[in-house]
Tab-separated table of C-alpha atoms in Angstrom:
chain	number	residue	atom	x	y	z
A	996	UNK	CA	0.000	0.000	0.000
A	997	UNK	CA	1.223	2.950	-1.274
A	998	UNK	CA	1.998	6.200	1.567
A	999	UNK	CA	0.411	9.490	1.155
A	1000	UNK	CA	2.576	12.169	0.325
A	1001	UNK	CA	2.676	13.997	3.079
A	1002	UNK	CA	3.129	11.215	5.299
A	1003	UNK	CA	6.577	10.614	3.052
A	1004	UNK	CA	7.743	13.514	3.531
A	1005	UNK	CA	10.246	15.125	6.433
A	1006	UNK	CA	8.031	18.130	7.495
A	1007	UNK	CA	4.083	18.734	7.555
A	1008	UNK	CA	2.764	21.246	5.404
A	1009	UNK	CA	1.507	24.638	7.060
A	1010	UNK	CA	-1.444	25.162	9.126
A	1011	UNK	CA	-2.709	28.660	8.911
A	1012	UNK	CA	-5.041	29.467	11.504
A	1013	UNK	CA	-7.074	32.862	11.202
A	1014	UNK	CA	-8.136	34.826	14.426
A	1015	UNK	CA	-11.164	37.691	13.054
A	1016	UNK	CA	-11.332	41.199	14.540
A	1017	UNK	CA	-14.822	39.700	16.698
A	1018	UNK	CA	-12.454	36.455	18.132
A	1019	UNK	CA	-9.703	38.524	18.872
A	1020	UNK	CA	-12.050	41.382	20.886
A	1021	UNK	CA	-13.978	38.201	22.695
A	1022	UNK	CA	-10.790	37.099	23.619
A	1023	UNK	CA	-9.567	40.540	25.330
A	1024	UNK	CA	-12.670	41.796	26.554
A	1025	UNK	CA	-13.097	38.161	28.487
A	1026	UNK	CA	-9.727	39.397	30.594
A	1027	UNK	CA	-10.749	42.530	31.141
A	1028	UNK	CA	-9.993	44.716	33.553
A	1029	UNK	CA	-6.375	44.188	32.659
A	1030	UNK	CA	-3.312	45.552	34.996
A	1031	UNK	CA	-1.240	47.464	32.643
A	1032	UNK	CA	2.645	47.047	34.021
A	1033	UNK	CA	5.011	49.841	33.468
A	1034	UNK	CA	7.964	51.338	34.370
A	1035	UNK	CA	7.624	55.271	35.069
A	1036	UNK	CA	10.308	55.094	37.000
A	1037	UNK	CA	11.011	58.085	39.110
A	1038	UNK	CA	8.203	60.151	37.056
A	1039	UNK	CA	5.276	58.028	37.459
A	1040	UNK	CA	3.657	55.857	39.939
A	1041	UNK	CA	0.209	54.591	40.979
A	1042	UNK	CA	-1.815	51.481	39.101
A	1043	UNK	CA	-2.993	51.529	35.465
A	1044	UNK	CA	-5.561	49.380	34.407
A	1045	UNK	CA	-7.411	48.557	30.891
A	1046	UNK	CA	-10.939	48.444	32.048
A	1047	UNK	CA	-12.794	48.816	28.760
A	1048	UNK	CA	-12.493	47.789	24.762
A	1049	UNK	CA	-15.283	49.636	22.620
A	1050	UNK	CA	-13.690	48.604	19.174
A	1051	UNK	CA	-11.064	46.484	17.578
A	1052	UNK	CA	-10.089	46.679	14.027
A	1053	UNK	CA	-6.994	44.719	12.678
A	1054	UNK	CA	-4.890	45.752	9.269
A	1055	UNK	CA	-1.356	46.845	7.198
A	1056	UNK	CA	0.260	45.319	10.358
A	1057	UNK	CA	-1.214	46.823	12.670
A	1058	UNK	CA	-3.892	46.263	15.569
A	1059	UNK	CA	-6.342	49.055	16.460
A	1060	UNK	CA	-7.896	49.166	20.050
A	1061	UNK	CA	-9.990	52.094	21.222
A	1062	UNK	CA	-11.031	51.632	25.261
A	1063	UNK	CA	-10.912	53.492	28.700
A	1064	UNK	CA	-8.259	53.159	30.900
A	1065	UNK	CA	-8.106	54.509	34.584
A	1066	UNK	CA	-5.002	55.135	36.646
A	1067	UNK	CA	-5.352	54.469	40.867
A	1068	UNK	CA	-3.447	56.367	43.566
A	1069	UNK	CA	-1.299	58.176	40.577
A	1070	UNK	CA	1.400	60.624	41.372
A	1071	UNK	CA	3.731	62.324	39.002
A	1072	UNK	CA	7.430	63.414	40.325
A	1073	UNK	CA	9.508	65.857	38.064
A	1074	UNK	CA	12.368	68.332	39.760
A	1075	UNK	CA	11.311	72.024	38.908
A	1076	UNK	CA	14.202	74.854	40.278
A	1077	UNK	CA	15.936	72.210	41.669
A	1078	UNK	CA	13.166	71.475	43.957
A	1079	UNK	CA	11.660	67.407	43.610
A	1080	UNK	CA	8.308	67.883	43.637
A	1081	UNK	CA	5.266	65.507	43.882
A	1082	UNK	CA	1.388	66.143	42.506
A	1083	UNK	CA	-0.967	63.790	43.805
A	1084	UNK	CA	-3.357	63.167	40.963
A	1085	UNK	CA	-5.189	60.313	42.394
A	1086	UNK	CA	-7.908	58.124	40.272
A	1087	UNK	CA	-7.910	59.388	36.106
A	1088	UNK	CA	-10.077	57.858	33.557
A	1089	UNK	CA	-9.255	58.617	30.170
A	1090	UNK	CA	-10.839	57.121	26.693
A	1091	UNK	CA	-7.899	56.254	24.641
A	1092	UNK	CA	-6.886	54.594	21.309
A	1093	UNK	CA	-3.768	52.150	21.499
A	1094	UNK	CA	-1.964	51.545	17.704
A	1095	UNK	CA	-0.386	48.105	18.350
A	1096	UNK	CA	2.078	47.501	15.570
A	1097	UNK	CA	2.446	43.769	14.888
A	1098	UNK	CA	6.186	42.466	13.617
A	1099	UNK	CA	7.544	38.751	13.799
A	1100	UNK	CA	11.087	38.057	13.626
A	1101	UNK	CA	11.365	34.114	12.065
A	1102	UNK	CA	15.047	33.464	12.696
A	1103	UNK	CA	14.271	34.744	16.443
A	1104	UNK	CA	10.631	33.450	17.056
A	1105	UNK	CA	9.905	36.533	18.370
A	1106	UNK	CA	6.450	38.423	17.964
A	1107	UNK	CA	7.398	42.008	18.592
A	1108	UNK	CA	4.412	44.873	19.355
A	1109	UNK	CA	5.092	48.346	19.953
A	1110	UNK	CA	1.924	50.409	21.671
A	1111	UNK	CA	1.278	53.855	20.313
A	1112	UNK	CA	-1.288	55.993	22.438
A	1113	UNK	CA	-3.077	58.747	21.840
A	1114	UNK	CA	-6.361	60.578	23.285
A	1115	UNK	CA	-10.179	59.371	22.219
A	1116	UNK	CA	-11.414	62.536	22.737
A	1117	UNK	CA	-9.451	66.115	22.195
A	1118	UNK	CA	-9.849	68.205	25.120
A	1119	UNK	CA	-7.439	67.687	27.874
A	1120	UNK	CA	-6.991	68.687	31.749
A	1121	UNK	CA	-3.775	67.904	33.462
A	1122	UNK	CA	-4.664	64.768	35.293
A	1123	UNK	CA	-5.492	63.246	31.622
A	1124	UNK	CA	-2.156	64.733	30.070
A	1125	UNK	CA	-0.156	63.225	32.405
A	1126	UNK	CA	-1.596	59.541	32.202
A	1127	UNK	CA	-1.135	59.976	28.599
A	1128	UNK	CA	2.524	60.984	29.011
A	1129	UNK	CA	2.963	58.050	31.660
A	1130	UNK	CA	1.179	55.616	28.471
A	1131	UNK	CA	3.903	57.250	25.813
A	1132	UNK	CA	6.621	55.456	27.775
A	1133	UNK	CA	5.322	52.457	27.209
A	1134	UNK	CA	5.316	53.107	23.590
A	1135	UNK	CA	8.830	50.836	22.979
A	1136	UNK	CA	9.187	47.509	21.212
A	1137	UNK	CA	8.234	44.510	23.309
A	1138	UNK	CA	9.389	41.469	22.436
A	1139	UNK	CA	7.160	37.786	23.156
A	1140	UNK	CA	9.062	34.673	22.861
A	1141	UNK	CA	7.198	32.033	20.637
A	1142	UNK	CA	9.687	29.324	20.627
A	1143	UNK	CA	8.116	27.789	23.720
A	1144	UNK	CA	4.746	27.479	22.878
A	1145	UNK	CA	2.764	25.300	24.949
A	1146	UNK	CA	1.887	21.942	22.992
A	1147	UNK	CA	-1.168	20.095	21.949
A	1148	UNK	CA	-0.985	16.934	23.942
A	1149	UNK	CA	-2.720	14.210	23.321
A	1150	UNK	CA	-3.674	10.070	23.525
A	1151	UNK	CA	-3.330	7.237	20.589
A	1152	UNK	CA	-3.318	3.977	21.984
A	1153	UNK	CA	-1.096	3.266	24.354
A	1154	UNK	CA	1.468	6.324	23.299
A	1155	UNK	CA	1.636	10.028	24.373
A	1156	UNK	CA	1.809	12.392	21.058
A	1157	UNK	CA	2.856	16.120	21.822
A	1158	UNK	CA	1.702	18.388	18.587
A	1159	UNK	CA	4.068	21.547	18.832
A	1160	UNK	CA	3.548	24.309	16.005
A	1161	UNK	CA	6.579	26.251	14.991
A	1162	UNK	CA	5.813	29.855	13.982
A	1163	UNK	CA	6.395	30.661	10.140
A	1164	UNK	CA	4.592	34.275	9.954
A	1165	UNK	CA	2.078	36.364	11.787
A	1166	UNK	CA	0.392	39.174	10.280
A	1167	UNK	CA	-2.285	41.454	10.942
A	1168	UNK	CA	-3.790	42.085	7.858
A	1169	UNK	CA	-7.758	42.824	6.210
A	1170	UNK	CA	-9.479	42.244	9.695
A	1171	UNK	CA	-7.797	39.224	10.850
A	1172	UNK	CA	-4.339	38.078	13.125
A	1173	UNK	CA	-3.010	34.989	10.476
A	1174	UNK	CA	-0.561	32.573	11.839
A	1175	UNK	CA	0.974	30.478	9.862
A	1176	UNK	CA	2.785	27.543	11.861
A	1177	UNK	CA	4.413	24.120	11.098
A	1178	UNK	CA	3.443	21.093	13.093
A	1179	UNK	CA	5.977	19.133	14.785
A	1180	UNK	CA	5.354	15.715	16.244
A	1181	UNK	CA	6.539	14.163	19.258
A	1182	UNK	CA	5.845	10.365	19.835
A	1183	UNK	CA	6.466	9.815	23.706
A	1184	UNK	CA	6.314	6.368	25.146
């Protein structure tokens, strides 16, 4: 009996899998409210959260989010005449839209996002002005290892199989995340 052709071969074809704009938002909003970490050093402190997603729109690379996001027990430092000063700004809420730019690095297996924030709504009072500053430092590359990506485990008989999927290309493109990702068997005893 003859083998099928991919079975003769060394490595599986693809698998693409396709996460929509709606999947993608379900997914996010079921987290939600979200600690956002940062590191405002000396500036900044208090806790920022993501509390809120009213839209999500995906394309050219690039994931659109457009929420609310508070800040608790905030205070901003700076050094003015040589004097350190603190201003207590306390709880913020601020509507906000967050660019996520989408990159993946193959030879690295790294996804790499980079946040861009800006206001919802123009109009501004200090308190709002300086949890957007606080989000603009967080506007850096971040980079999210993929070459450890949990595997599909599974039963055939009597043997353990482990499915991994090695990353070939994410995009963000025409309303949808597509990963395309090899499938790499592991027979365990």
């Amino acid at each position: 009996m003859a083998r099928p052709q991919a079975a003769r071969k060394s490595q599986a074809p693809p698998v693409t899998v396709v996460l929509p704009e709606a999947a993608l938002y379900q997914a996010l909003s079921g987290i939600l409210p979200l600690p956002i970490e940062h590191d405002g050093g000396k500036q900044f402190q208090g806790i920022v959260t993501l509390d809120s997603i009213d839209s999500l729109s995906i394309g050219s690379g690039r994931i659109r989010i457009s929420g609310q996001l508070s800040g608790r027990n905030m205070t901003m430092n700076a050094n003015v005449g040589n004097q350190d000063i603190q201003v207590k700004l306390g709880s913020l809420v601020l509507p906000v839209i967050c660019d996520v730019d989408l990159r993946f690095n193959s030879a690295q297996q790294l996804l790499l996002l980079t946040p861009r924030f800006q206001r919802a709504n123009p109009g501004s009072n200090d308190s709002d002005e300086a949890l957007l500053a606080l989000l603009n430092s967080l506007s850096k590359e971040y980079e999210v290892p993929l070459h450890n990506v949990m595997p599909l485990s599974g039963q055939i008989g009597s043997s353990k199989v482990q499915l991994r999927m090695l990353p070939l290309d994410i995009r963000a493109e025409d309303g949808a995340v597509t990963l395309r990702m090899r499938p790499v068997t592991k027979k365990h005893p």
